[in-house]
PDB file of C-alpha atoms in Angstrom:
ATOM      1  CA  MET A 921     -61.311  34.688 -17.038  1.00  0.00           C
ATOM      2  CA  ALA A 922     -64.052  32.533 -18.599  1.00  0.00           C
ATOM      3  CA  LYS A 923     -63.034  34.051 -21.859  1.00  0.00           C
ATOM      4  CA  LYS A 924     -59.258  33.227 -21.570  1.00  0.00           C
ATOM      5  CA  SER A 925     -59.865  29.743 -20.857  1.00  0.00           C
ATOM      6  CA  GLN A 926     -61.979  29.198 -23.831  1.00  0.00           C
ATOM      7  CA  THR A 927     -59.345  30.667 -25.652  1.00  0.00           C
ATOM      8  CA  TYR A 928     -56.831  28.045 -24.394  1.00  0.00           C
ATOM      9  CA  GLY A 929     -59.075  25.010 -24.261  1.00  0.00           C
ATOM     10  CA  VAL A 930     -58.080  21.607 -25.489  1.00  0.00           C
ATOM     11  CA  SER A 931     -60.738  21.814 -28.477  1.00  0.00           C
ATOM     12  CA  GLY A 932     -59.128  24.495 -29.703  1.00  0.00           C
ATOM     13  CA  ASN A 933     -55.902  25.497 -31.369  1.00  0.00           C
ATOM     14  CA  PRO A 934     -55.085  29.260 -30.620  1.00  0.00           C
ATOM     15  CA  ALA A 935     -51.974  28.407 -29.399  1.00  0.00           C
ATOM     16  CA  ARG A 936     -50.305  28.958 -32.513  1.00  0.00           C
ATOM     17  CA  ARG A 937     -50.968  32.672 -32.245  1.00  0.00           C
ATOM     18  CA  GLY A 938     -49.167  32.901 -28.916  1.00  0.00           C
ATOM     19  CA  ILE A 939     -45.842  30.443 -30.312  1.00  0.00           C
ATOM     20  CA  SER A 940     -45.723  33.304 -32.953  1.00  0.00           C
ATOM     21  CA  ARG A 941     -45.666  36.110 -30.835  1.00  0.00           C
ATOM     22  CA  ALA A 942     -43.043  34.358 -28.514  1.00  0.00           C
ATOM     23  CA  ALA A 943     -40.774  33.567 -31.158  1.00  0.00           C
ATOM     24  CA  ALA A 944     -41.034  37.234 -32.681  1.00  0.00           C
ATOM     25  CA  SER A 945     -40.266  38.564 -28.765  1.00  0.00           C
ATOM     26  CA  PRO A 946     -36.672  40.529 -29.523  1.00  0.00           C
ATOM     27  CA  THR A 947     -36.222  39.309 -25.477  1.00  0.00           C
ATOM     28  CA  ALA A 948     -36.828  35.639 -26.276  1.00  0.00           C
ATOM     29  CA  ARG A 949     -33.424  33.789 -25.770  1.00  0.00           C
ATOM     30  CA  PRO A 950     -32.020  31.641 -28.303  1.00  0.00           C
ATOM     31  CA  VAL A 951     -32.719  27.878 -27.441  1.00  0.00           C
ATOM     32  CA  THR A 952     -29.849  25.860 -26.371  1.00  0.00           C
ATOM     33  CA  ALA A 953     -28.685  22.260 -26.010  1.00  0.00           C
ATOM     34  CA  GLY A 954     -29.467  22.284 -22.307  1.00  0.00           C
ATOM     35  CA  ASP A 955     -33.333  23.433 -23.591  1.00  0.00           C
ATOM     36  CA  TRP A 956     -33.549  20.390 -25.507  1.00  0.00           C
ATOM     37  CA  ILE A 957     -32.193  18.281 -23.142  1.00  0.00           C
ATOM     38  CA  GLY A 958     -34.560  19.692 -20.687  1.00  0.00           C
ATOM     39  CA  ALA A 959     -37.459  18.608 -22.872  1.00  0.00           C
ATOM     40  CA  ALA A 960     -36.363  15.468 -23.074  1.00  0.00           C
ATOM     41  CA  ARG A 961     -37.427  15.149 -19.470  1.00  0.00           C
ATOM     42  CA  LEU A 962     -34.390  13.517 -17.917  1.00  0.00           C
ATOM     43  CA  ARG A 963     -36.010  12.874 -14.998  1.00  0.00           C
ATOM     44  CA  THR A 964     -38.567  10.424 -16.287  1.00  0.00           C
ATOM     45  CA  LEU A 965     -35.874   8.092 -17.934  1.00  0.00           C
ATOM     46  CA  PRO A 966     -35.452   5.826 -14.801  1.00  0.00           C
ATOM     47  CA  LEU A 967     -38.780   5.230 -15.463  1.00  0.00           C
ATOM     48  CA  ALA A 968     -37.906   3.254 -18.915  1.00  0.00           C
ATOM     49  CA  VAL A 969     -34.575   1.854 -17.396  1.00  0.00           C
ATOM     50  CA  ALA A 970     -36.651  -0.130 -14.489  1.00  0.00           C
ATOM     51  CA  PRO A 971     -39.105  -2.078 -16.220  1.00  0.00           C
ATOM     52  CA  VAL A 972     -36.040  -3.548 -18.376  1.00  0.00           C
ATOM     53  CA  VAL A 973     -33.863  -4.377 -15.499  1.00  0.00           C
ATOM     54  CA  ILE A 974     -36.880  -6.083 -14.177  1.00  0.00           C
ATOM     55  CA  GLY A 975     -37.848  -7.930 -16.816  1.00  0.00           C
ATOM     56  CA  THR A 976     -34.291  -9.075 -17.437  1.00  0.00           C
ATOM     57  CA  GLY A 977     -33.617 -10.254 -14.183  1.00  0.00           C
ATOM     58  CA  ALA A 978     -36.856 -12.560 -14.094  1.00  0.00           C
ATOM     59  CA  ALA A 979     -35.608 -13.813 -17.504  1.00  0.00           C
ATOM     60  CA  LEU A 980     -32.727 -15.000 -15.881  1.00  0.00           C
ATOM     61  CA  LEU A 981     -34.820 -17.009 -13.575  1.00  0.00           C
ATOM     62  CA  VAL A 982     -35.561 -19.200 -16.590  1.00  0.00           C
ATOM     63  CA  THR A 983     -32.404 -19.268 -18.755  1.00  0.00           C
ATOM     64  CA  ASP A 984     -28.948 -19.502 -17.434  1.00  0.00           C
ATOM     65  CA  VAL A 985     -28.045 -17.070 -20.743  1.00  0.00           C
ATOM     66  CA  PHE A 986     -27.876 -13.472 -20.066  1.00  0.00           C
ATOM     67  CA  HIS A 987     -28.937 -11.953 -23.338  1.00  0.00           C
ATOM     68  CA  TRP A 988     -26.978  -8.792 -23.094  1.00  0.00           C
ATOM     69  CA  VAL A 989     -27.509  -7.552 -26.897  1.00  0.00           C
ATOM     70  CA  ILE A 990     -31.340  -8.323 -26.375  1.00  0.00           C
ATOM     71  CA  ALA A 991     -31.308  -6.614 -23.188  1.00  0.00           C
ATOM     72  CA  LEU A 992     -29.466  -3.722 -24.343  1.00  0.00           C
ATOM     73  CA  THR A 993     -31.767  -3.194 -27.417  1.00  0.00           C
ATOM     74  CA  CYS A 994     -34.582  -3.964 -25.162  1.00  0.00           C
ATOM     75  CA  LEU A 995     -33.394  -0.889 -23.289  1.00  0.00           C
ATOM     76  CA  ALA A 996     -32.942   1.404 -26.521  1.00  0.00           C
ATOM     77  CA  VAL A 997     -36.585   0.726 -27.152  1.00  0.00           C
ATOM     78  CA  ALA A 998     -37.933   1.943 -23.681  1.00  0.00           C
ATOM     79  CA  VAL A 999     -35.344   4.997 -23.535  1.00  0.00           C
ATOM     80  CA  ALA A1000     -36.509   5.860 -27.277  1.00  0.00           C
ATOM     81  CA  LEU A1001     -39.909   5.855 -26.701  1.00  0.00           C
ATOM     82  CA  GLN A1002     -39.870   7.571 -22.993  1.00  0.00           C
ATOM     83  CA  ILE A1003     -37.890  10.373 -25.098  1.00  0.00           C
ATOM     84  CA  GLY A1004     -40.283  10.098 -27.999  1.00  0.00           C
ATOM     85  CA  VAL A1005     -43.443  10.356 -25.776  1.00  0.00           C
ATOM     86  CA  ASN A1006     -41.894  13.452 -23.470  1.00  0.00           C
ATOM     87  CA  PHE A1007     -40.980  15.383 -26.990  1.00  0.00           C
ATOM     88  CA  ALA A1008     -44.662  14.333 -28.403  1.00  0.00           C
ATOM     89  CA  ASN A1009     -46.290  15.692 -25.352  1.00  0.00           C
ATOM     90  CA  ASP A1010     -44.247  19.200 -25.643  1.00  0.00           C
ATOM     91  CA  TYR A1011     -45.665  19.062 -29.232  1.00  0.00           C
ATOM     92  CA  SER A1012     -49.128  18.235 -28.577  1.00  0.00           C
ATOM     93  CA  ASP A1013     -49.588  20.649 -25.580  1.00  0.00           C
ATOM     94  CA  GLY A1014     -47.615  23.474 -26.982  1.00  0.00           C
ATOM     95  CA  ILE A1015     -50.092  23.949 -29.809  1.00  0.00           C
ATOM     96  CA  ARG A1016     -53.202  23.417 -27.283  1.00  0.00           C
ATOM     97  CA  GLY A1017     -51.827  26.059 -25.670  1.00  0.00           C
ATOM     98  CA  THR A1018     -52.119  23.607 -22.416  1.00  0.00           C
ATOM     99  CA  ASP A1019     -48.420  24.384 -21.757  1.00  0.00           C
ATOM    100  CA  ALA A1020     -48.162  28.270 -21.300  1.00  0.00           C
ATOM    101  CA  HIS A1021     -47.722  28.541 -17.492  1.00  0.00           C
ATOM    102  CA  ARG A1022     -46.314  25.576 -16.421  1.00  0.00           C
ATOM    103  CA  VAL A1023     -43.704  24.942 -13.915  1.00  0.00           C
ATOM    104  CA  GLY A1024     -40.802  22.400 -14.522  1.00  0.00           C
ATOM    105  CA  PRO A1025     -38.825  21.417 -17.297  1.00  0.00           C
ATOM    106  CA  ALA A1026     -38.361  23.777 -20.652  1.00  0.00           C
ATOM    107  CA  ARG A1027     -41.293  23.725 -22.856  1.00  0.00           C
ATOM    108  CA  LEU A1028     -39.691  23.881 -26.114  1.00  0.00           C
ATOM    109  CA  THR A1029     -43.131  24.273 -27.999  1.00  0.00           C
ATOM    110  CA  ALA A1030     -45.092  26.766 -25.491  1.00  0.00           C
ATOM    111  CA  SER A1031     -41.903  29.111 -25.381  1.00  0.00           C
ATOM    112  CA  GLY A1032     -41.859  29.532 -28.792  1.00  0.00           C
ATOM    113  CA  ARG A1033     -38.370  29.927 -29.382  1.00  0.00           C
ATOM    114  CA  VAL A1034     -38.621  26.320 -31.146  1.00  0.00           C
ATOM    115  CA  THR A1035     -40.700  25.853 -33.974  1.00  0.00           C
ATOM    116  CA  PRO A1036     -43.640  22.869 -33.278  1.00  0.00           C
ATOM    117  CA  ARG A1037     -42.552  21.177 -36.357  1.00  0.00           C
ATOM    118  CA  SER A1038     -39.337  20.662 -35.114  1.00  0.00           C
ATOM    119  CA  VAL A1039     -39.937  19.381 -31.683  1.00  0.00           C
ATOM    120  CA  LEU A1040     -42.646  16.872 -34.133  1.00  0.00           C
ATOM    121  CA  ILE A1041     -39.496  16.012 -36.028  1.00  0.00           C
ATOM    122  CA  ALA A1042     -37.409  15.272 -33.047  1.00  0.00           C
ATOM    123  CA  ALA A1043     -40.586  13.087 -31.144  1.00  0.00           C
ATOM    124  CA  LEU A1044     -40.527  11.125 -34.924  1.00  0.00           C
ATOM    125  CA  ILE A1045     -37.051  10.486 -34.613  1.00  0.00           C
ATOM    126  CA  PHE A1046     -37.408   9.019 -31.504  1.00  0.00           C
ATOM    127  CA  PHE A1047     -39.966   6.898 -32.409  1.00  0.00           C
ATOM    128  CA  GLY A1048     -38.154   5.774 -35.233  1.00  0.00           C
ATOM    129  CA  ILE A1049     -35.156   4.545 -33.244  1.00  0.00           C
ATOM    130  CA  ALA A1050     -37.424   2.849 -30.942  1.00  0.00           C
ATOM    131  CA  ALA A1051     -38.936   0.775 -33.931  1.00  0.00           C
ATOM    132  CA  ILE A1052     -35.991   0.172 -35.800  1.00  0.00           C
ATOM    133  CA  ALA A1053     -34.524  -1.497 -32.346  1.00  0.00           C
ATOM    134  CA  GLY A1054     -37.601  -3.334 -31.953  1.00  0.00           C
ATOM    135  CA  ILE A1055     -37.468  -4.703 -35.541  1.00  0.00           C
ATOM    136  CA  ALA A1056     -34.045  -5.916 -34.950  1.00  0.00           C
ATOM    137  CA  ILE A1057     -35.567  -7.911 -31.316  1.00  0.00           C
ATOM    138  CA  THR A1058     -38.159  -9.337 -33.764  1.00  0.00           C
ATOM    139  CA  ILE A1059     -35.442 -10.407 -36.769  1.00  0.00           C
ATOM    140  CA  ARG A1060     -33.287 -12.094 -33.462  1.00  0.00           C
ATOM    141  CA  THR A1061     -35.996 -13.881 -31.938  1.00  0.00           C
ATOM    142  CA  GLN A1062     -37.933 -14.609 -34.770  1.00  0.00           C
ATOM    143  CA  GLN A1063     -41.060 -13.430 -32.727  1.00  0.00           C
ATOM    144  CA  TRP A1064     -43.202 -11.695 -35.807  1.00  0.00           C
ATOM    145  CA  TRP A1065     -45.876 -10.635 -33.017  1.00  0.00           C
ATOM    146  CA  PHE A1066     -43.982  -8.340 -31.617  1.00  0.00           C
ATOM    147  CA  LEU A1067     -44.193  -5.830 -34.854  1.00  0.00           C
ATOM    148  CA  LEU A1068     -47.769  -5.597 -33.628  1.00  0.00           C
ATOM    149  CA  VAL A1069     -46.780  -4.981 -30.255  1.00  0.00           C
ATOM    150  CA  GLY A1070     -44.515  -2.516 -30.945  1.00  0.00           C
ATOM    151  CA  ALA A1071     -46.885  -0.415 -33.635  1.00  0.00           C
ATOM    152  CA  VAL A1072     -49.384  -0.252 -30.427  1.00  0.00           C
ATOM    153  CA  CYS A1073     -47.015   1.194 -28.315  1.00  0.00           C
ATOM    154  CA  ILE A1074     -45.845   3.937 -30.389  1.00  0.00           C
ATOM    155  CA  VAL A1075     -49.747   4.685 -31.402  1.00  0.00           C
ATOM    156  CA  ALA A1076     -50.567   4.807 -28.108  1.00  0.00           C
ATOM    157  CA  ALA A1077     -47.525   6.924 -26.996  1.00  0.00           C
ATOM    158  CA  TRP A1078     -48.452   9.489 -29.761  1.00  0.00           C
ATOM    159  CA  PHE A1079     -52.520   9.188 -29.096  1.00  0.00           C
ATOM    160  CA  TYR A1080     -51.552  10.220 -25.159  1.00  0.00           C
ATOM    161  CA  THR A1081     -51.658  14.088 -25.793  1.00  0.00           C
ATOM    162  CA  GLY A1082     -51.830  13.834 -29.476  1.00  0.00           C
ATOM    163  CA  GLY A1083     -55.533  13.616 -31.960  1.00  0.00           C
ATOM    164  CA  LYS A1084     -58.505  15.265 -31.817  1.00  0.00           C
ATOM    165  CA  ARG A1085     -59.502  13.267 -28.008  1.00  0.00           C
ATOM    166  CA  PRO A1086     -56.107  12.556 -26.197  1.00  0.00           C
ATOM    167  CA  TYR A1087     -56.958   9.557 -23.750  1.00  0.00           C
ATOM    168  CA  GLY A1088     -54.210  11.307 -21.681  1.00  0.00           C
ATOM    169  CA  TYR A1089     -56.316  14.281 -21.457  1.00  0.00           C
ATOM    170  CA  ASN A1090     -59.330  12.448 -19.662  1.00  0.00           C
ATOM    171  CA  ALA A1091     -58.060  10.224 -16.967  1.00  0.00           C
ATOM    172  CA  LEU A1092     -56.583   7.911 -18.565  1.00  0.00           C
ATOM    173  CA  GLY A1093     -52.703   8.624 -18.364  1.00  0.00           C
ATOM    174  CA  GLU A1094     -51.983   5.993 -15.673  1.00  0.00           C
ATOM    175  CA  VAL A1095     -53.845   3.496 -17.421  1.00  0.00           C
ATOM    176  CA  PHE A1096     -51.278   4.003 -20.577  1.00  0.00           C
ATOM    177  CA  VAL A1097     -48.516   4.180 -18.000  1.00  0.00           C
ATOM    178  CA  PHE A1098     -49.322   1.143 -16.097  1.00  0.00           C
ATOM    179  CA  VAL A1099     -49.978  -0.877 -19.396  1.00  0.00           C
ATOM    180  CA  PHE A1100     -47.059   0.282 -21.341  1.00  0.00           C
ATOM    181  CA  PHE A1101     -43.964   1.199 -19.208  1.00  0.00           C
ATOM    182  CA  GLY A1102     -45.108  -1.566 -16.208  1.00  0.00           C
ATOM    183  CA  LEU A1103     -46.719  -4.517 -18.090  1.00  0.00           C
ATOM    184  CA  VAL A1104     -45.395  -4.388 -21.948  1.00  0.00           C
ATOM    185  CA  ALA A1105     -41.769  -3.020 -21.067  1.00  0.00           C
ATOM    186  CA  THR A1106     -41.311  -5.666 -17.978  1.00  0.00           C
ATOM    187  CA  LEU A1107     -43.099  -8.608 -19.497  1.00  0.00           C
ATOM    188  CA  GLY A1108     -41.570  -7.925 -23.136  1.00  0.00           C
ATOM    189  CA  THR A1109     -38.289  -7.769 -22.101  1.00  0.00           C
ATOM    190  CA  THR A1110     -38.524 -10.947 -20.214  1.00  0.00           C
ATOM    191  CA  TYR A1111     -40.188 -13.072 -23.054  1.00  0.00           C
ATOM    192  CA  VAL A1112     -37.545 -11.837 -25.596  1.00  0.00           C
ATOM    193  CA  GLN A1113     -35.132 -13.438 -23.754  1.00  0.00           C
ATOM    194  CA  ALA A1114     -36.578 -16.327 -21.999  1.00  0.00           C
ATOM    195  CA  LEU A1115     -40.048 -17.149 -24.326  1.00  0.00           C
ATOM    196  CA  ALA A1116     -41.128 -17.683 -21.157  1.00  0.00           C
ATOM    197  CA  LEU A1117     -43.413 -15.334 -18.692  1.00  0.00           C
ATOM    198  CA  PRO A1118     -42.303 -16.555 -14.827  1.00  0.00           C
ATOM    199  CA  GLN A1119     -44.546 -15.133 -12.260  1.00  0.00           C
ATOM    200  CA  GLU A1120     -42.029 -13.301 -10.932  1.00  0.00           C
ATOM    201  CA  ALA A1121     -41.864 -11.009 -14.321  1.00  0.00           C
ATOM    202  CA  TRP A1122     -45.302 -10.239 -13.518  1.00  0.00           C
ATOM    203  CA  PHE A1123     -44.975  -9.066  -9.849  1.00  0.00           C
ATOM    204  CA  GLY A1124     -42.188  -6.824 -11.014  1.00  0.00           C
ATOM    205  CA  ALA A1125     -44.470  -5.363 -14.032  1.00  0.00           C
ATOM    206  CA  ILE A1126     -47.362  -4.518 -11.313  1.00  0.00           C
ATOM    207  CA  GLY A1127     -44.421  -3.039  -9.317  1.00  0.00           C
ATOM    208  CA  ALA A1128     -42.604  -1.014 -11.548  1.00  0.00           C
ATOM    209  CA  GLY A1129     -45.983   0.101 -13.565  1.00  0.00           C
ATOM    210  CA  LEU A1130     -47.397   1.314  -9.812  1.00  0.00           C
ATOM    211  CA  LEU A1131     -44.015   3.740  -9.451  1.00  0.00           C
ATOM    212  CA  ALA A1132     -44.344   4.883 -12.747  1.00  0.00           C
ATOM    213  CA  CYS A1133     -47.957   5.869 -12.464  1.00  0.00           C
ATOM    214  CA  ALA A1134     -46.825   7.562  -9.259  1.00  0.00           C
ATOM    215  CA  VAL A1135     -44.681   9.860 -11.132  1.00  0.00           C
ATOM    216  CA  LEU A1136     -47.343  10.856 -13.292  1.00  0.00           C
ATOM    217  CA  LEU A1137     -49.394  11.439 -10.211  1.00  0.00           C
ATOM    218  CA  ALA A1138     -46.464  13.737  -9.023  1.00  0.00           C
ATOM    219  CA  ASN A1139     -46.322  15.405 -12.186  1.00  0.00           C
ATOM    220  CA  ASN A1140     -50.049  16.054 -12.708  1.00  0.00           C
ATOM    221  CA  LEU A1141     -50.678  17.266  -9.281  1.00  0.00           C
ATOM    222  CA  ARG A1142     -48.296  20.001 -10.006  1.00  0.00           C
ATOM    223  CA  ASP A1143     -49.830  21.175 -12.775  1.00  0.00           C
ATOM    224  CA  ILE A1144     -53.774  20.430 -10.845  1.00  0.00           C
ATOM    225  CA  ASP A1145     -54.516  24.419 -11.424  1.00  0.00           C
ATOM    226  CA  GLN A1146     -52.808  24.961 -14.551  1.00  0.00           C
ATOM    227  CA  ASP A1147     -54.839  22.041 -16.268  1.00  0.00           C
ATOM    228  CA  ARG A1148     -58.105  22.776 -14.584  1.00  0.00           C
ATOM    229  CA  ARG A1149     -57.843  26.115 -16.811  1.00  0.00           C
ATOM    230  CA  VAL A1150     -57.341  24.754 -19.559  1.00  0.00           C
ATOM    231  CA  GLY A1151     -59.799  21.528 -19.209  1.00  0.00           C
ATOM    232  CA  LYS A1152     -57.452  19.047 -19.444  1.00  0.00           C
ATOM    233  CA  ARG A1153     -59.192  16.214 -17.574  1.00  0.00           C
ATOM    234  CA  THR A1154     -56.220  14.149 -15.417  1.00  0.00           C
ATOM    235  CA  LEU A1155     -57.391  11.935 -13.326  1.00  0.00           C
ATOM    236  CA  THR A1156     -55.514  14.445 -10.764  1.00  0.00           C
ATOM    237  CA  VAL A1157     -58.059  16.924 -11.714  1.00  0.00           C
ATOM    238  CA  LEU A1158     -61.075  14.558 -11.676  1.00  0.00           C
ATOM    239  CA  ILE A1159     -60.302  13.414  -7.942  1.00  0.00           C
ATOM    240  CA  GLY A1160     -58.730  16.373  -6.260  1.00  0.00           C
ATOM    241  CA  ARG A1161     -55.459  17.120  -4.328  1.00  0.00           C
ATOM    242  CA  ARG A1162     -56.203  14.887  -1.221  1.00  0.00           C
ATOM    243  CA  TRP A1163     -57.234  11.844  -3.003  1.00  0.00           C
ATOM    244  CA  THR A1164     -54.213  11.957  -5.250  1.00  0.00           C
ATOM    245  CA  GLN A1165     -51.751  12.444  -2.272  1.00  0.00           C
ATOM    246  CA  ILE A1166     -53.729   9.312  -1.207  1.00  0.00           C
ATOM    247  CA  LEU A1167     -53.162   7.488  -4.470  1.00  0.00           C
ATOM    248  CA  PHE A1168     -49.632   8.581  -5.129  1.00  0.00           C
ATOM    249  CA  THR A1169     -48.691   6.770  -1.263  1.00  0.00           C
ATOM    250  CA  LEU A1170     -50.100   3.570  -2.119  1.00  0.00           C
ATOM    251  CA  PHE A1171     -48.613   3.404  -5.736  1.00  0.00           C
ATOM    252  CA  ILE A1172     -45.434   3.183  -3.813  1.00  0.00           C
ATOM    253  CA  VAL A1173     -46.272   1.608  -0.946  1.00  0.00           C
ATOM    254  CA  LEU A1174     -47.549  -0.858  -2.789  1.00  0.00           C
ATOM    255  CA  PRO A1175     -44.541  -2.398  -4.930  1.00  0.00           C
ATOM    256  CA  MET A1176     -42.523  -2.515  -1.456  1.00  0.00           C
ATOM    257  CA  GLY A1177     -45.446  -4.918  -0.354  1.00  0.00           C
ATOM    258  CA  ILE A1178     -44.616  -6.912  -3.675  1.00  0.00           C
ATOM    259  CA  ALA A1179     -40.981  -6.924  -2.421  1.00  0.00           C
ATOM    260  CA  VAL A1180     -42.061  -8.067   0.693  1.00  0.00           C
ATOM    261  CA  LEU A1181     -43.741 -11.281  -0.601  1.00  0.00           C
ATOM    262  CA  LEU A1182     -41.095 -11.773  -3.044  1.00  0.00           C
ATOM    263  CA  ALA A1183     -38.462 -11.702  -0.095  1.00  0.00           C
ATOM    264  CA  ALA A1184     -40.095 -14.861   1.063  1.00  0.00           C
ATOM    265  CA  PHE A1185     -38.209 -16.855  -1.828  1.00  0.00           C
ATOM    266  CA  TYR A1186     -35.838 -14.421  -2.942  1.00  0.00           C
ATOM    267  CA  PRO A1187     -34.038 -12.897   0.506  1.00  0.00           C
ATOM    268  CA  ILE A1188     -32.413 -10.247  -1.572  1.00  0.00           C
ATOM    269  CA  ALA A1189     -35.251  -8.605  -2.381  1.00  0.00           C
ATOM    270  CA  TRP A1190     -35.934  -7.414   1.265  1.00  0.00           C
ATOM    271  CA  LEU A1191     -33.164  -4.835  -0.002  1.00  0.00           C
ATOM    272  CA  ALA A1192     -35.727  -3.526  -2.244  1.00  0.00           C
ATOM    273  CA  LEU A1193     -37.272  -1.802   1.001  1.00  0.00           C
ATOM    274  CA  LEU A1194     -34.166   0.391   0.735  1.00  0.00           C
ATOM    275  CA  ALA A1195     -35.648   2.390  -2.016  1.00  0.00           C
ATOM    276  CA  LEU A1196     -38.084   4.235   0.392  1.00  0.00           C
ATOM    277  CA  LEU A1197     -35.049   6.125   1.452  1.00  0.00           C
ATOM    278  CA  ALA A1198     -36.223   7.860  -1.962  1.00  0.00           C
ATOM    279  CA  GLY A1199     -39.653   6.995  -1.741  1.00  0.00           C
ATOM    280  CA  GLY A1200     -40.248   7.951   1.414  1.00  0.00           C
ATOM    281  CA  PRO A1201     -39.180  11.655   1.192  1.00  0.00           C
ATOM    282  CA  ALA A1202     -41.391  11.913  -2.025  1.00  0.00           C
ATOM    283  CA  ILE A1203     -44.559  11.298  -0.051  1.00  0.00           C
ATOM    284  CA  LEU A1204     -43.264  13.623   2.560  1.00  0.00           C
ATOM    285  CA  ILE A1205     -43.225  16.259  -0.002  1.00  0.00           C
ATOM    286  CA  VAL A1206     -46.505  15.550  -1.945  1.00  0.00           C
ATOM    287  CA  TRP A1207     -48.296  15.410   1.260  1.00  0.00           C
ATOM    288  CA  THR A1208     -46.466  18.608   2.868  1.00  0.00           C
ATOM    289  CA  TYR A1209     -45.964  20.848  -0.124  1.00  0.00           C
ATOM    290  CA  ARG A1210     -46.669  24.354  -0.571  1.00  0.00           C
ATOM    291  CA  ASP A1211     -44.851  25.371  -3.682  1.00  0.00           C
ATOM    292  CA  PRO A1212     -45.794  23.619  -6.946  1.00  0.00           C
ATOM    293  CA  ARG A1213     -42.224  23.108  -7.971  1.00  0.00           C
ATOM    294  CA  GLU A1214     -41.339  21.023  -4.630  1.00  0.00           C
ATOM    295  CA  LEU A1215     -43.246  18.445  -6.656  1.00  0.00           C
ATOM    296  CA  VAL A1216     -40.480  18.579  -9.217  1.00  0.00           C
ATOM    297  CA  THR A1217     -38.320  17.117  -6.835  1.00  0.00           C
ATOM    298  CA  ALA A1218     -40.920  14.718  -5.451  1.00  0.00           C
ATOM    299  CA  LEU A1219     -41.286  13.542  -8.998  1.00  0.00           C
ATOM    300  CA  ALA A1220     -37.407  13.240  -9.341  1.00  0.00           C
ATOM    301  CA  LEU A1221     -37.260  11.376  -6.054  1.00  0.00           C
ATOM    302  CA  THR A1222     -40.046   8.523  -6.883  1.00  0.00           C
ATOM    303  CA  SER A1223     -38.152   8.164 -10.742  1.00  0.00           C
ATOM    304  CA  LEU A1224     -35.150   7.158  -8.390  1.00  0.00           C
ATOM    305  CA  THR A1225     -37.215   4.794  -5.943  1.00  0.00           C
ATOM    306  CA  SER A1226     -38.234   3.087  -9.395  1.00  0.00           C
ATOM    307  CA  LEU A1227     -34.728   2.364 -10.412  1.00  0.00           C
ATOM    308  CA  GLY A1228     -33.506   1.519  -7.039  1.00  0.00           C
ATOM    309  CA  TYR A1229     -36.174  -0.782  -6.633  1.00  0.00           C
ATOM    310  CA  ALA A1230     -35.404  -2.347  -9.822  1.00  0.00           C
ATOM    311  CA  GLY A1231     -32.063  -2.539  -9.157  1.00  0.00           C
ATOM    312  CA  PHE A1232     -32.671  -4.925  -5.983  1.00  0.00           C
ATOM    313  CA  LEU A1233     -35.045  -6.922  -7.809  1.00  0.00           C
ATOM    314  CA  PHE A1234     -32.661  -7.821 -10.605  1.00  0.00           C
ATOM    315  CA  TRP A1235     -30.420  -8.800  -7.746  1.00  0.00           C
ATOM    316  CA  ALA A1236     -33.173 -11.152  -6.494  1.00  0.00           C
ATOM    317  CA  PHE A1237     -33.713 -12.479  -9.091  1.00  0.00           C
ATOM    318  CA  ALA A1238     -30.149 -12.931 -10.246  1.00  0.00           C
ATOM    319  CA  GLY A1239     -28.386 -13.750  -7.391  1.00  0.00           C
TER     320      GLY A1239
END
């Protein structure tokens, strides 16, 4: 067993041999459009939508004009980056062999039914879409320093699991998610529409970031045994199941506390607590699951929690 762990460790790249064998297998079924959609991990897309919704609502507190074209372009950036990250993770984890025995959405690279190069090209296409949309926003707003922000986002997205020392393999995944899918996405959306950052945008960004981190925790809790075997040192691997369950609960409850705080000034924000209709069952699953597959449901429910939370905060700010 020790020898097998070394074979599929993070430092090596022998998984290419496993990919080749799988691709050559006569029993391997052809890849379908559904497989590509599964690899895009649509369950995570609410994490890209939520900060744009919150950020747009916060912008309306500063300006009475709804810049819907800019808002939709921000959405294109966020969604394209999310899908690009998902394909990049599929590629990087697949060639390292860390996706060999996972539960959840299809892994194209690890399955051997798609060449690593094809998955890499898919990731680069979506990163390219995000870059083009970001450039359009920069030209429209004349805020040229956004180009640097966009470049940092794409580089950070790649090195999450890519490169020789991916930080996602060293317990920093939650930091990346909180910063880029919480703070940067929300505050960036607000600023390009209002050229200001009201404190409501900061509160909303923190809430969105924490919920995005909760999704990542559910994902990593599902994969904790496999990650330990292959040497992938996620935060969940380092702190264990119990502390991950505690942290997951906090990451869902704390945004609700922010909503209660905002409700003192924007009463509709109380309705954000309705997001617990999805978040509550997610917490229950995380604490009581017996099969890792159950955590796929918890992940999806947490994503829906994020989207519902964002929608009610938008209503509170815009209403």
